[in-house]
Short mmCIF file of C-alpha atoms in Angstrom, two decimals:
data_model
loop_
_atom_site.label_atom_id
_atom_site.label_comp_id
_atom_site.label_asym_id
_atom_site.label_seq_id
_atom_site.Cartn_x
_atom_site.Cartn_y
_atom_site.Cartn_z
CA UNK A 1249 46.52 -80.21 -66.09
CA UNK A 1250 49.77 -79.82 -64.11
CA UNK A 1251 51.77 -80.99 -67.15
CA UNK A 1252 50.04 -78.37 -69.32
CA UNK A 1253 50.86 -75.59 -66.81
CA UNK A 1254 54.53 -76.60 -66.67
CA UNK A 1255 54.71 -76.74 -70.46
CA UNK A 1256 53.26 -73.18 -70.75
CA UNK A 1257 55.68 -71.83 -68.07
CA UNK A 1258 58.67 -73.43 -69.94
CA UNK A 1259 57.46 -72.06 -73.27
CA UNK A 1260 57.12 -68.48 -71.76
CA UNK A 1261 60.56 -68.68 -70.19
CA UNK A 1262 62.12 -69.60 -73.53
CA UNK A 1263 60.92 -66.36 -75.23
CA UNK A 1264 63.67 -63.83 -75.96
CA UNK A 1265 64.18 -61.42 -73.14
CA UNK A 1266 64.00 -58.41 -75.43
CA UNK A 1267 60.85 -59.44 -77.19
CA UNK A 1268 58.22 -56.67 -76.52
CA UNK A 1269 54.97 -55.51 -78.10
CA UNK A 1270 56.91 -52.77 -80.00
CA UNK A 1271 58.41 -55.41 -82.26
CA UNK A 1272 55.06 -55.85 -83.97
CA UNK A 1273 55.07 -52.26 -85.07
CA UNK A 1274 58.80 -51.76 -85.71
CA UNK A 1275 60.03 -54.65 -87.76
CA UNK A 1276 62.94 -52.45 -88.96
CA UNK A 1277 65.01 -50.20 -86.70
CA UNK A 1278 67.21 -47.56 -88.31
CA UNK A 1279 70.22 -46.09 -86.50
CA UNK A 1280 71.85 -42.97 -87.84
CA UNK A 1281 75.62 -42.61 -87.71
CA UNK A 1282 77.35 -39.22 -88.31
CA UNK A 1283 80.12 -38.78 -90.87
CA UNK A 1284 83.37 -38.56 -88.82
CA UNK A 1285 85.16 -40.92 -91.20
CA UNK A 1286 84.95 -42.16 -94.80
CA UNK A 1287 81.86 -44.14 -95.77
CA UNK A 1288 83.48 -47.58 -96.27
CA UNK A 1289 85.25 -47.48 -92.92
CA UNK A 1290 82.16 -46.22 -91.15
CA UNK A 1291 79.98 -48.94 -92.46
CA UNK A 1292 82.56 -51.70 -91.73
CA UNK A 1293 83.08 -50.39 -88.18
CA UNK A 1294 79.33 -50.35 -87.49
CA UNK A 1295 78.34 -53.68 -89.07
CA UNK A 1296 79.13 -55.78 -85.94
CA UNK A 1297 77.00 -53.40 -83.89
CA UNK A 1298 74.12 -53.67 -86.35
CA UNK A 1299 74.26 -57.41 -86.16
CA UNK A 1300 74.32 -57.35 -82.35
CA UNK A 1301 71.27 -55.14 -82.14
CA UNK A 1302 69.40 -57.24 -84.79
CA UNK A 1303 70.02 -60.43 -82.85
CA UNK A 1304 69.18 -58.75 -79.53
CA UNK A 1305 65.87 -57.22 -80.72
CA UNK A 1306 64.87 -60.00 -83.16
CA UNK A 1307 64.11 -57.36 -85.89
CA UNK A 1308 65.97 -56.00 -88.84
CA UNK A 1309 68.39 -53.17 -88.03
CA UNK A 1310 69.77 -50.84 -90.68
CA UNK A 1311 72.64 -48.36 -90.48
CA UNK A 1312 71.63 -44.97 -91.96
CA UNK A 1313 74.45 -42.64 -93.05
CA UNK A 1314 74.44 -39.20 -94.78
CA UNK A 1315 76.97 -37.02 -96.49
CA UNK A 1316 76.81 -34.47 -93.61
CA UNK A 1317 75.88 -34.28 -89.94
CA UNK A 1318 72.73 -32.29 -90.98
CA UNK A 1319 71.58 -35.31 -93.00
CA UNK A 1320 71.26 -37.35 -89.80
CA UNK A 1321 69.62 -34.39 -88.00
CA UNK A 1322 67.01 -34.06 -90.72
CA UNK A 1323 66.44 -37.87 -90.81
CA UNK A 1324 65.63 -37.80 -87.11
CA UNK A 1325 63.34 -34.79 -87.58
CA UNK A 1326 61.51 -36.45 -90.44
CA UNK A 1327 61.13 -39.78 -88.56
CA UNK A 1328 63.22 -41.64 -91.06
CA UNK A 1329 65.36 -43.12 -88.34
CA UNK A 1330 64.50 -44.24 -84.76
CA UNK A 1331 67.77 -43.38 -83.01
CA UNK A 1332 71.25 -42.08 -83.78
CA UNK A 1333 74.75 -41.88 -82.42
CA UNK A 1334 75.43 -38.08 -82.36
CA UNK A 1335 78.03 -35.61 -81.37
CA UNK A 1336 76.95 -33.05 -78.74
CA UNK A 1337 76.47 -30.27 -81.32
CA UNK A 1338 74.54 -32.54 -83.72
CA UNK A 1339 72.30 -33.54 -80.80
CA UNK A 1340 71.68 -29.86 -79.93
CA UNK A 1341 70.90 -29.30 -83.67
CA UNK A 1342 68.40 -32.15 -83.62
CA UNK A 1343 66.76 -31.01 -80.37
CA UNK A 1344 66.35 -27.50 -81.74
CA UNK A 1345 65.14 -28.67 -85.14
CA UNK A 1346 62.48 -30.97 -83.59
CA UNK A 1347 61.59 -28.55 -80.81
CA UNK A 1348 62.45 -31.13 -78.17
CA UNK A 1349 61.29 -34.06 -80.23
CA UNK A 1350 64.47 -36.09 -79.46
CA UNK A 1351 66.27 -36.91 -76.15
CA UNK A 1352 69.57 -38.29 -75.14
CA UNK A 1353 69.71 -41.47 -73.23
CA UNK A 1354 73.42 -42.59 -72.92
CA UNK A 1355 76.89 -41.32 -73.38
CA UNK A 1356 80.08 -43.39 -73.52
CA UNK A 1357 82.42 -43.62 -70.54
CA UNK A 1358 86.21 -44.02 -70.68
CA UNK A 1359 88.23 -46.46 -68.64
CA UNK A 1360 89.31 -43.61 -66.34
CA UNK A 1361 85.66 -42.80 -65.66
CA UNK A 1362 85.58 -39.63 -67.77
CA UNK A 1363 82.67 -38.98 -70.08
CA UNK A 1364 84.10 -36.30 -72.29
CA UNK A 1365 86.56 -35.63 -75.13
CA UNK A 1366 88.50 -32.66 -76.44
CA UNK A 1367 88.56 -30.59 -79.62
CA UNK A 1368 92.08 -30.07 -80.94
CA UNK A 1369 93.71 -28.07 -83.72
CA UNK A 1370 95.99 -30.44 -85.60
CA UNK A 1371 99.00 -29.48 -87.67
CA UNK A 1372 101.87 -31.28 -89.38
CA UNK A 1373 104.50 -32.10 -86.84
CA UNK A 1374 107.27 -30.85 -89.20
CA UNK A 1375 105.48 -27.51 -90.02
CA UNK A 1376 107.13 -25.58 -87.20
CA UNK A 1377 103.87 -24.46 -85.58
CA UNK A 1378 104.16 -24.56 -81.81
CA UNK A 1379 101.11 -22.44 -80.75
CA UNK A 1380 98.04 -20.74 -82.17
CA UNK A 1381 100.07 -17.49 -82.65
CA UNK A 1382 102.02 -19.35 -85.29
CA UNK A 1383 98.88 -19.89 -87.29
CA UNK A 1384 98.01 -16.31 -87.84
CA UNK A 1385 97.28 -15.73 -91.57
CA UNK A 1386 97.18 -19.46 -92.25
CA UNK A 1387 94.35 -21.70 -93.49
CA UNK A 1388 92.19 -23.58 -90.94
CA UNK A 1389 89.81 -26.40 -91.91
CA UNK A 1390 86.77 -27.06 -89.80
CA UNK A 1391 85.04 -30.43 -90.16
CA UNK A 1392 81.32 -29.80 -90.52
CA UNK A 1393 78.94 -26.97 -89.43
CA UNK A 1394 77.11 -29.38 -87.10
CA UNK A 1395 80.30 -30.93 -85.67
CA UNK A 1396 80.87 -30.16 -81.95
CA UNK A 1397 84.63 -30.65 -81.76
CA UNK A 1398 85.18 -29.90 -85.49
CA UNK A 1399 83.49 -26.51 -85.52
CA UNK A 1400 81.26 -25.32 -82.70
CA UNK A 1401 83.58 -25.74 -79.69
CA UNK A 1402 86.81 -24.47 -81.40
CA UNK A 1403 84.91 -21.52 -82.91
CA UNK A 1404 83.48 -20.47 -79.60
CA UNK A 1405 86.58 -20.99 -77.51
CA UNK A 1406 88.97 -19.45 -80.01
CA UNK A 1407 86.91 -16.21 -79.96
CA UNK A 1408 86.86 -16.25 -76.15
CA UNK A 1409 90.69 -16.59 -76.18
CA UNK A 1410 91.14 -13.68 -78.65
CA UNK A 1411 91.56 -15.67 -81.87
CA UNK A 1412 88.50 -14.81 -83.92
CA UNK A 1413 88.64 -17.30 -86.86
CA UNK A 1414 87.04 -14.86 -89.25
CA UNK A 1415 90.00 -12.43 -88.86
CA UNK A 1416 92.81 -14.37 -87.36
CA UNK A 1417 93.20 -16.92 -90.21
CA UNK A 1418 93.58 -16.01 -93.92
CA UNK A 1419 90.77 -18.39 -94.63
CA UNK A 1420 88.61 -21.05 -92.99
CA UNK A 1421 86.85 -23.82 -94.85
CA UNK A 1422 84.87 -27.06 -94.17
CA UNK A 1423 86.61 -30.28 -95.13
CA UNK A 1424 83.40 -32.37 -94.84
CA UNK A 1425 84.63 -34.75 -92.16
CA UNK A 1426 87.34 -35.11 -89.44
CA UNK A 1427 89.46 -37.51 -91.43
CA UNK A 1428 89.29 -35.35 -94.49
CA UNK A 1429 90.54 -32.35 -92.48
CA UNK A 1430 93.41 -34.29 -90.94
CA UNK A 1431 94.30 -35.82 -94.34
CA UNK A 1432 94.21 -32.35 -95.85
CA UNK A 1433 96.78 -31.15 -93.29
CA UNK A 1434 99.03 -34.14 -94.05
CA UNK A 1435 98.75 -33.34 -97.80
CA UNK A 1436 99.36 -29.60 -97.14
CA UNK A 1437 95.97 -28.54 -98.47
CA UNK A 1438 95.37 -26.84 -95.11
CA UNK A 1439 97.78 -25.50 -92.51
CA UNK A 1440 95.61 -26.81 -89.67
CA UNK A 1441 92.38 -28.69 -88.95
CA UNK A 1442 89.96 -28.92 -86.07
CA UNK A 1443 89.24 -32.52 -84.91
CA UNK A 1444 89.02 -34.43 -81.67
CA UNK A 1445 90.79 -36.80 -79.22
CA UNK A 1446 89.50 -38.65 -76.23
CA UNK A 1447 92.99 -38.80 -74.68
CA UNK A 1448 96.62 -39.23 -75.72
CA UNK A 1449 96.02 -42.69 -77.20
CA UNK A 1450 92.51 -42.54 -78.71
CA UNK A 1451 91.16 -39.96 -81.11
CA UNK A 1452 90.75 -39.20 -84.82
CA UNK A 1453 94.49 -38.89 -85.62
CA UNK A 1454 95.33 -42.04 -83.67
CA UNK A 1455 92.61 -44.07 -85.38
CA UNK A 1456 93.87 -42.83 -88.75
CA UNK A 1457 97.35 -44.10 -87.85
CA UNK A 1458 95.96 -47.46 -86.79
CA UNK A 1459 94.13 -47.72 -90.12
CA UNK A 1460 97.22 -46.89 -92.12
CA UNK A 1461 95.83 -43.64 -93.44
CA UNK A 1462 98.60 -41.48 -92.06
CA UNK A 1463 102.00 -42.14 -90.61
CA UNK A 1464 102.90 -42.11 -86.95
CA UNK A 1465 104.39 -38.68 -86.08
CA UNK A 1466 102.86 -36.81 -89.03
CA UNK A 1467 100.13 -35.05 -86.99
CA UNK A 1468 100.62 -33.07 -83.77
CA UNK A 1469 98.15 -30.71 -81.99
CA UNK A 1470 98.94 -27.25 -80.72
CA UNK A 1471 95.58 -26.34 -79.06
CA UNK A 1472 93.10 -28.31 -76.92
CA UNK A 1473 89.61 -27.23 -75.75
CA UNK A 1474 88.03 -27.68 -72.32
CA UNK A 1475 86.38 -31.11 -71.99
CA UNK A 1476 83.28 -31.67 -74.11
CA UNK A 1477 80.61 -34.01 -72.88
CA UNK A 1478 80.58 -37.17 -75.04
CA UNK A 1479 77.85 -37.15 -77.63
CA UNK A 1480 74.69 -39.06 -76.83
CA UNK A 1481 72.78 -41.91 -78.13
CA UNK A 1482 69.66 -40.00 -79.12
CA UNK A 1483 66.10 -41.33 -79.60
CA UNK A 1484 62.94 -39.85 -80.93
CA UNK A 1485 60.63 -39.00 -78.03
CA UNK A 1486 57.54 -40.35 -79.94
CA UNK A 1487 58.94 -43.96 -79.77
CA UNK A 1488 57.26 -46.46 -77.38
CA UNK A 1489 58.88 -46.31 -73.96
CA UNK A 1490 59.59 -50.03 -73.89
CA UNK A 1491 61.44 -49.64 -77.22
CA UNK A 1492 63.54 -46.84 -75.76
CA UNK A 1493 64.25 -48.83 -72.63
CA UNK A 1494 65.29 -51.87 -74.73
CA UNK A 1495 67.68 -49.77 -76.72
CA UNK A 1496 69.19 -48.39 -73.55
CA UNK A 1497 69.61 -51.89 -71.99
CA UNK A 1498 71.16 -53.31 -75.16
CA UNK A 1499 73.77 -50.51 -75.14
CA UNK A 1500 74.45 -50.96 -71.38
CA UNK A 1501 74.93 -54.69 -71.70
CA UNK A 1502 77.05 -54.47 -74.86
CA UNK A 1503 80.52 -54.44 -73.24
CA UNK A 1504 79.84 -57.91 -71.85
CA UNK A 1505 77.38 -59.28 -74.38
CA UNK A 1506 79.15 -57.97 -77.57
CA UNK A 1507 82.65 -56.77 -76.62
CA UNK A 1508 83.98 -56.84 -80.21
CA UNK A 1509 81.09 -54.81 -81.56
CA UNK A 1510 81.35 -52.40 -78.67
CA UNK A 1511 85.09 -51.96 -79.24
CA UNK A 1512 84.51 -51.37 -82.94
CA UNK A 1513 82.17 -48.42 -82.47
CA UNK A 1514 84.30 -47.09 -79.64
CA UNK A 1515 87.43 -46.60 -81.79
CA UNK A 1516 88.73 -50.09 -82.71
CA UNK A 1517 92.39 -50.71 -81.90
CA UNK A 1518 92.72 -47.48 -80.03
CA UNK A 1519 89.42 -47.71 -78.14
CA UNK A 1520 89.58 -46.78 -74.41
CA UNK A 1521 85.82 -46.74 -73.61
CA UNK A 1522 84.45 -49.12 -71.00
CA UNK A 1523 80.70 -48.64 -71.36
CA UNK A 1524 77.88 -46.21 -71.17
CA UNK A 1525 76.25 -43.91 -68.57
CA UNK A 1526 72.71 -42.50 -68.58
CA UNK A 1527 72.40 -38.76 -69.52
CA UNK A 1528 69.62 -36.24 -69.96
CA UNK A 1529 69.06 -32.98 -71.89
CA UNK A 1530 70.34 -30.71 -69.08
CA UNK A 1531 73.81 -32.01 -69.67
CA UNK A 1532 73.76 -30.60 -73.16
CA UNK A 1533 71.89 -27.32 -72.74
CA UNK A 1534 75.19 -25.42 -72.78
CA UNK A 1535 75.79 -26.80 -76.26
CA UNK A 1536 72.38 -25.54 -77.36
CA UNK A 1537 73.33 -22.11 -75.92
CA UNK A 1538 76.69 -22.20 -77.68
CA UNK A 1539 75.03 -22.97 -80.97
CA UNK A 1540 72.66 -20.02 -80.47
CA UNK A 1541 75.69 -17.76 -79.87
CA UNK A 1542 77.31 -18.99 -83.08
CA UNK A 1543 74.12 -18.43 -85.00
CA UNK A 1544 73.77 -14.88 -83.73
CA UNK A 1545 77.41 -14.17 -84.74
CA UNK A 1546 76.66 -15.38 -88.28
CA UNK A 1547 73.58 -13.18 -88.43
CA UNK A 1548 75.53 -10.12 -87.38
#
């Protein structure tokens, strides 16, 4: 009898730590990833992370992408994906669309302890633009209507600073993604583009340089927003609590358990993030309010 008890204890101890009852009902987990870069690069960057989560949970994990931020928001609302990596504005859109049916659990943290990033207005370094005043009557490209740093924050802050995009620029347009906007500036399709940086060494322009998409010194920025809270890892509230907790713990352990995968989703060669911190909805309520302000302006 003693031998049997020891055998059962050893067998139980050998079970995967992450194995929970939810795995019986969720044999496939789908994570949504917003379109801040081109499709091929996005899938390649997230593949190590997909493999890490699949190995951790013992279930199949799929990366879900869409042609726009709204595609990910709608997928969450329709229950087509379980969780997503969202920007702050896309999270606010999902929260509003689902009437509180999603919640944030984690946001990334930089090496210096900060948990935010900045919207910038990028221009060609050789264009002779030194300030926003130099862009009067020029063409500005926003990234996506649901982009925090590529649309909502610059639109809101520019108006507060006396530069109403609807009248200050000769035209505004949506490029479709941050990379497309920056590339359009390099190619002289647009005079300026709204995008984002984490700091002086990590951001959309820096990653594009590291990937060979643009040359060092081609892109400068002449405007920077106040700090924006990093977008959250967002889950559906109707998921089992043990599943949500396992997702949270997998992310929190990633810098040690899967450093290469963590670095890839954090920016690759220019990554400066060190991990994740827990967040709740209150941290993003101002983004919800800002989106309502933008919506009321469009209606008027």
